Amino acid sequence: MDEAVILSVSPGWVCVHWGWCRFSGNLSAWGSSGDLQQTHLFLVTSLGGCLEGCSPLDPAALVGANTAAGPRSTHATGLGHLLSRLLLPQAGQEYLQRASLGMWGHEWRSGGTRDCGVAFAGVWCERKSLYPLFPHGRVINAGKSQHNEDQACCEVVFVERRPSLRGRLPSRESSGELDRGRKGFYFHYWALFDGHAGSGAAVMASKRLHLHICEQLRDLVDILQDPSPPPICLLHDTRAGPAEPSRVPLTEDDGEVPNDAVPRFHLEKAVSHESLVIGAIENAFKHMDDQIERERSSQRLSGGCCALAAVYLMGKFYVANAGDSRAIIIRNGEIIPMSREFTPETERQRLQFLAFLRPELLGKEFTHLEFPRRIQPKELGRKMLYRDQNMNGWAYKKIEEDDLKFPLIYGEGKKARVMATIGVTRGLGDHDLKVFSSNIHIKPFLSCFPEVRVYDLTQYEHCPDDVLVLGTDGLWDVTNDKEVAGVVMEVLTSYEPNDPCRYTMVAQELVVRSRGVLKERGWRLANDKLGSGDDISVFVIPLGGPGNYT
Amino acid sequence: MDEAVILSVSPGWVCVHWGWCRFSGNLSAWGSSGDLQQTHLFLVTSLGGCLEGCSPLDPAALVGANTAAGPRSTHATGLGHLLSRLLLPQAGQEYLQRASLGMWGHEWRSGGTRDCGVAFAGVWCERKSLYPLFPHGRVINAGKSQHNEDQACCEVVFVERRPSLRGRLPSRESSGELDRGRKGFYFHYWALFDGHAGSGAAVMASKRLHLHICEQLRDLVDILQDPSPPPICLLHDTRAGPAEPSRVPLTEDDGEVPNDAVPRFHLEKAVSHESLVIGAIENAFKHMDDQIERERSSQRLSGGCCALAAVYLMGKFYVANAGDSRAIIIRNGEIIPMSREFTPETERQRLQFLAFLRPELLGKEFTHLEFPRRIQPKELGRKMLYRDQNMNGWAYKKIEEDDLKFPLIYGEGKKARVMATIGVTRGLGDHDLKVFSSNIHIKPFLSCFPEVRVYDLTQYEHCPDDVLVLGTDGLWDVTNDKEVAGVVMEVLTSYEPNDPCRYTMVAQELVVRSRGVLKERGWRLANDKLGSGDDISVFVIPLGGPGNYT
């Protein structure tokens, strides 16, 4: 299962692996691997981009006639799609696999090129013990850069129990023997990485973040599979499983005082399995960021990236967000936010608090106070609106010399910046980012830690129209939650409920509508507003699929 | 209007003022003052407590027969209430005023005394231009202290425009002439102060906070009454009104470079009137806290207090919360949270972040990491669950020497403490609070700033059953939002919709139910769980009252 088998050898074009799959480039990939009693085929489809280690392809060479037909017709023909259906036997089982090779277009925009590399593959697999998950998505490149700064990843990852140094606990020996005798469990994983100032950090994160999550979970294999509460302290310094008896009361004393049978840890806090997974994902982001820092020189990694990852594990979705991507669940027509954005505006108080406590980080160039606009020197002594780290409202203050410095947080909405430099405040990378022509580092103000929200799939009976949507800001800048929910419902109702392609078509429709159509006055949405000029990536993940039908 | 007229001179018993009213003690007070074309009577009723400047009354002396009858019957008779109706002519107008003097009981609990001083007065006034507001509430003293540590305040405050140094703007001269030629506006105000380690801070805050809010709003009289956006910068250093022309584009240059007609502040942020009120309330809390700090020695102010204040101004409720009190709106049976609690658990990350950046505040006694329980020295080298300022989940770490220090945040729920000392993380006062037998100050970790939430009354048509409920933790510790909403609906339906007393009865019912009934095994709720052993204070503020009926 671990060796890669290349079915199609066109580099960067169509590429199918067995076993672990991973991809990068302006393309999409879908993986589904072994799960409980079953082992699944998975397929990686990539279009118009470059796989790691492959030379970038010239998009024009791939499109041929399309590009020659000019922007308008390219756009039209690009929307067509080709369905290829593969029925492949494997290991005595049959898997229906639909690989829908989507449209690819190469279009001109404002005199430049605008790729719209779109690829998708739906993997249909009969799973009885786990909720059926059908990853479907779209990635589009606005042409801002040769490498798409939006990167995506979709994986099924096996978390193998770390070998114990002192032998395993017999009672836990029998569980989780999933993978040819290897003990562990699987998690499903989808992630979007929206790069900035280069695609380097995004590419690396798309290749590695799930491995860091896997690494963090390896110590928890036994603990997560044991229904009793996680042990607060592990008896031995092994990495495999707990050893503290859960129910034995300890005393407050530390051994020097005789044990007087007073129950010890009366303030002991209960820690849930769920919060261990959250902690594992949080620390995985930190390790990912550290790896980017370590290898940025040798690997020539440029820039940073927002990261939005969904992990499906033991009946729950863990949605981790660091940046301005967004995830929502649409359930029975209702919108359930699964993330919030981290921007200079939403994190203003955290940043101001840090700057207030560590003014040296501002390099004497910036003030931690926020003002609604730049102050002119001649306004000294007048009263200006301001707010500090403690305020959400505004008040007037008399302008002093120090207030003439540039504000740490400046601008509004998409134009808001930290130290006039960056518009997102969480994510991976950016270790070399400095204020323009200065030696002031931005990184101390950026956090690599995500906020993780949990959605318990078992708490609600989901229908085939219930989905989790992940999207980069290219989608959300021009399409709000309600509009996305509208598109989801509109497209899904036009397909049979048991047709896995319907989710792919939702993702395509969301991307295409957010990009808009090229008119005389630029790319325009249906409402004639400006379309997104950014890379757009969308995952549409069904929460109740065909496998669930009665 | 400004002189106080004492109608009843029993000190600390019944006390009626004309003009500004204010009270403190374990009692309730209601004020309603002039508004637009009308001037209203208001009434302050106080029971069983001590007004500022009055000697504390011995509750037993006031109750007489009730106390002699013993706890059970006291409780029963205490629930009776006396309605006194006063029809008072004033200044050629008639006002119907209902003063419902409520029950007072004096009961034994766990061998100590347990006051339940309850007083209320409903003020009915015909107001056509403003939403009718009927303040109704209850305050109860658990007997933890001689002075009730719960303090309450209800006011109608006139905000008088600060005299301009350079003359007024003619265009704004005509507006807001409400009060015998004084220019300004009124706001309605209700606040609860839940004191700890003494009632000093709570008493002072109940007497002064609204005056600080008034002071902060004085500079905004013209600006808030002007429908155009607030000026970013005031031209002159006057305290009266804006002078910057709103629509003249300025240039990015500061005067040294010739004005080249490039629009200047293209990133100028729009600031709403609402956010000026929020900023005024936030700064008022800060000034209140500063005043307590300044006067704590001379006034012998002890302890600190949580503060929850509702300000009704120009069609909107501003609910400001600093501490663990709570406000909810119940509208058409739906619960709308109007605050959140600030405790060591909810503010853990802010506190850990501060401790991480300023470790000297921990005095080498504490660690900024959180552990689910104390670590024993013998556990050094083992793996223990922890979380730091970046994490919401938990992970294992190897225990090091430094981890043996006491955690900054320790305990769970109501038992959670900052440095083993205090269970709330926002509020007023506490300037002298230190870790027991140490010189480590708690205050740097406490914030005096509230979170302000806004509710626009004009956005929804309210019925007489829609209310805003403010309560101290004495209520919320034993009665959740849903149960409170249930009591609200249950009691309101048992009264005529146009009977203002119905709201008073809701407040009484909430207090009485949360305290419970004295049984053999202590004070018990209807579900036999333990009743609240804390002071309990409740305001029930109708959002759609009799004045609104057709």
XYZ file of C-alpha atoms in Angstrom, chain A residues 219-220 223 230-239 244 250-256 264-271 275-280 282-283 345 350 353-354 356-358 370-379 381-388 390-396 398-399 409-412 415 447 449-451, chain B residues 219-220 223 230-239 244 250-255 264-272 275-280 282-283 345 350 353-354 356-358 370-379 381-388 390-396 398-399 409-412 415 447 449-451:
160
model
C 0.985 9.007 21.091
C -2.779 9.059 21.494
C -5.884 6.770 24.711
C -7.646 10.287 29.285
C -5.025 9.937 32.009
C -3.788 13.270 33.379
C -0.276 11.948 33.852
C 1.492 9.051 32.128
C 3.343 6.822 34.550
C 6.307 5.934 32.391
C 8.092 8.105 29.940
C 7.003 5.944 27.068
C 5.278 7.375 24.121
C -1.776 6.033 35.509
C -3.856 10.169 45.126
C -3.081 12.441 48.009
C -2.215 16.114 47.935
C 1.098 15.249 49.538
C 4.178 14.691 47.528
C 5.499 11.637 49.300
C 7.418 13.343 52.064
C -5.791 14.470 46.621
C -6.685 16.149 43.422
C -10.059 17.537 44.392
C -9.586 20.212 41.753
C -8.528 17.766 39.065
C -9.910 18.889 35.757
C -11.637 16.495 33.415
C -10.009 16.454 29.986
C -9.644 18.236 23.561
C -6.666 15.921 23.049
C -7.363 15.885 19.328
C -7.699 19.673 19.354
C -4.383 19.956 21.190
C -2.766 17.582 18.696
C -2.851 22.927 17.419
C 0.618 21.583 18.101
C -9.347 43.788 12.360
C -4.415 40.782 20.605
C -1.930 44.095 23.595
C 1.345 42.537 22.414
C 1.613 47.588 24.334
C 3.536 45.049 26.403
C 6.483 44.805 23.996
C -5.467 52.725 16.267
C -6.692 55.860 14.526
C -9.329 55.989 11.797
C -6.809 57.594 9.442
C -3.259 58.959 9.330
C -2.698 62.028 11.422
C -1.035 65.066 9.912
C 1.673 66.801 11.930
C -0.319 70.006 11.788
C -3.124 68.246 13.691
C -2.959 69.136 19.828
C -6.331 68.520 18.240
C -8.680 65.768 19.289
C -8.767 62.595 17.223
C -10.713 59.377 17.483
C -8.643 56.433 18.699
C -8.902 53.071 20.363
C -6.425 50.999 22.306
C -8.894 47.508 25.744
C -11.503 49.228 23.603
C -14.013 48.132 21.050
C -15.580 51.543 20.788
C -13.914 54.809 19.828
C -13.176 57.926 21.834
C -11.432 61.248 21.299
C -5.651 64.914 22.245
C -3.021 64.159 19.635
C -3.269 48.314 12.626
C -4.344 50.438 9.725
C -7.080 50.223 7.140
C -10.447 48.598 6.936
C -7.329 46.664 3.105
C 0.256 33.386 15.184
C -2.017 28.509 15.959
C -5.404 27.680 14.527
C -8.772 27.911 16.163
C -18.403 65.843 24.850
C -20.618 63.867 22.496
C -22.120 64.675 17.763
C -18.943 61.601 13.672
C -15.940 63.751 12.793
C -12.618 61.885 12.927
C -10.784 64.923 14.185
C -12.102 67.947 16.038
C -10.758 71.182 14.587
C -10.466 73.136 17.790
C -9.500 71.917 21.184
C -12.925 72.641 22.531
C -14.915 70.029 24.291
C -14.020 69.310 10.886
C -7.860 66.388 2.576
C -4.571 65.374 1.062
C -2.133 62.742 2.235
C 0.495 65.456 2.501
C 1.163 67.252 5.693
C 1.393 70.753 4.326
C -6.165 62.085 1.126
C -7.554 59.653 3.575
C -8.525 56.880 1.218
C -8.218 54.465 4.086
C -10.266 56.592 6.438
C -12.362 54.361 8.634
C -16.020 55.050 9.206
C -16.850 55.353 12.904
C -20.461 55.012 13.972
C -19.152 52.968 18.701
C -18.690 56.383 20.326
C -21.186 55.406 23.006
C -19.396 52.085 23.460
C -16.071 53.912 23.792
C -17.611 56.326 26.298
C -15.557 51.625 28.240
C -13.631 54.694 29.331
C -11.533 29.969 32.512
C -5.418 36.493 27.899
C -0.434 35.560 27.344
C 0.232 38.387 29.814
C 4.125 34.659 29.253
C 5.150 38.147 28.158
C 5.639 39.499 31.691
C -2.150 25.245 32.946
C -2.234 21.681 34.239
C -5.373 19.710 35.078
C -4.141 19.300 38.672
C -1.153 20.012 40.916
C 1.978 18.121 40.020
C 3.856 16.194 42.679
C 7.643 16.557 42.770
C 7.978 12.820 42.336
C 6.250 13.115 38.974
C 10.115 13.567 34.162
C 6.724 12.006 33.531
C 4.298 13.244 30.941
C 1.448 15.469 32.048
C -1.401 17.154 30.226
C -0.951 20.909 29.858
C -1.992 23.865 27.772
C -0.419 27.221 27.154
C -2.002 29.413 22.389
C -3.975 26.243 23.016
C -7.576 25.389 23.581
C -6.931 21.674 23.524
C -4.640 19.672 25.780
C -1.415 17.830 25.057
C 1.184 15.889 27.013
C 7.418 16.075 30.007
C 7.321 17.624 33.469
C -5.025 29.449 36.373
C -6.166 26.609 38.530
C -9.483 24.903 39.151
C -12.646 24.424 37.210
C -13.715 27.043 41.713
C -9.207 44.168 33.589
C -12.858 47.171 30.875
C -16.297 45.815 30.064
C -17.482 44.128 26.941
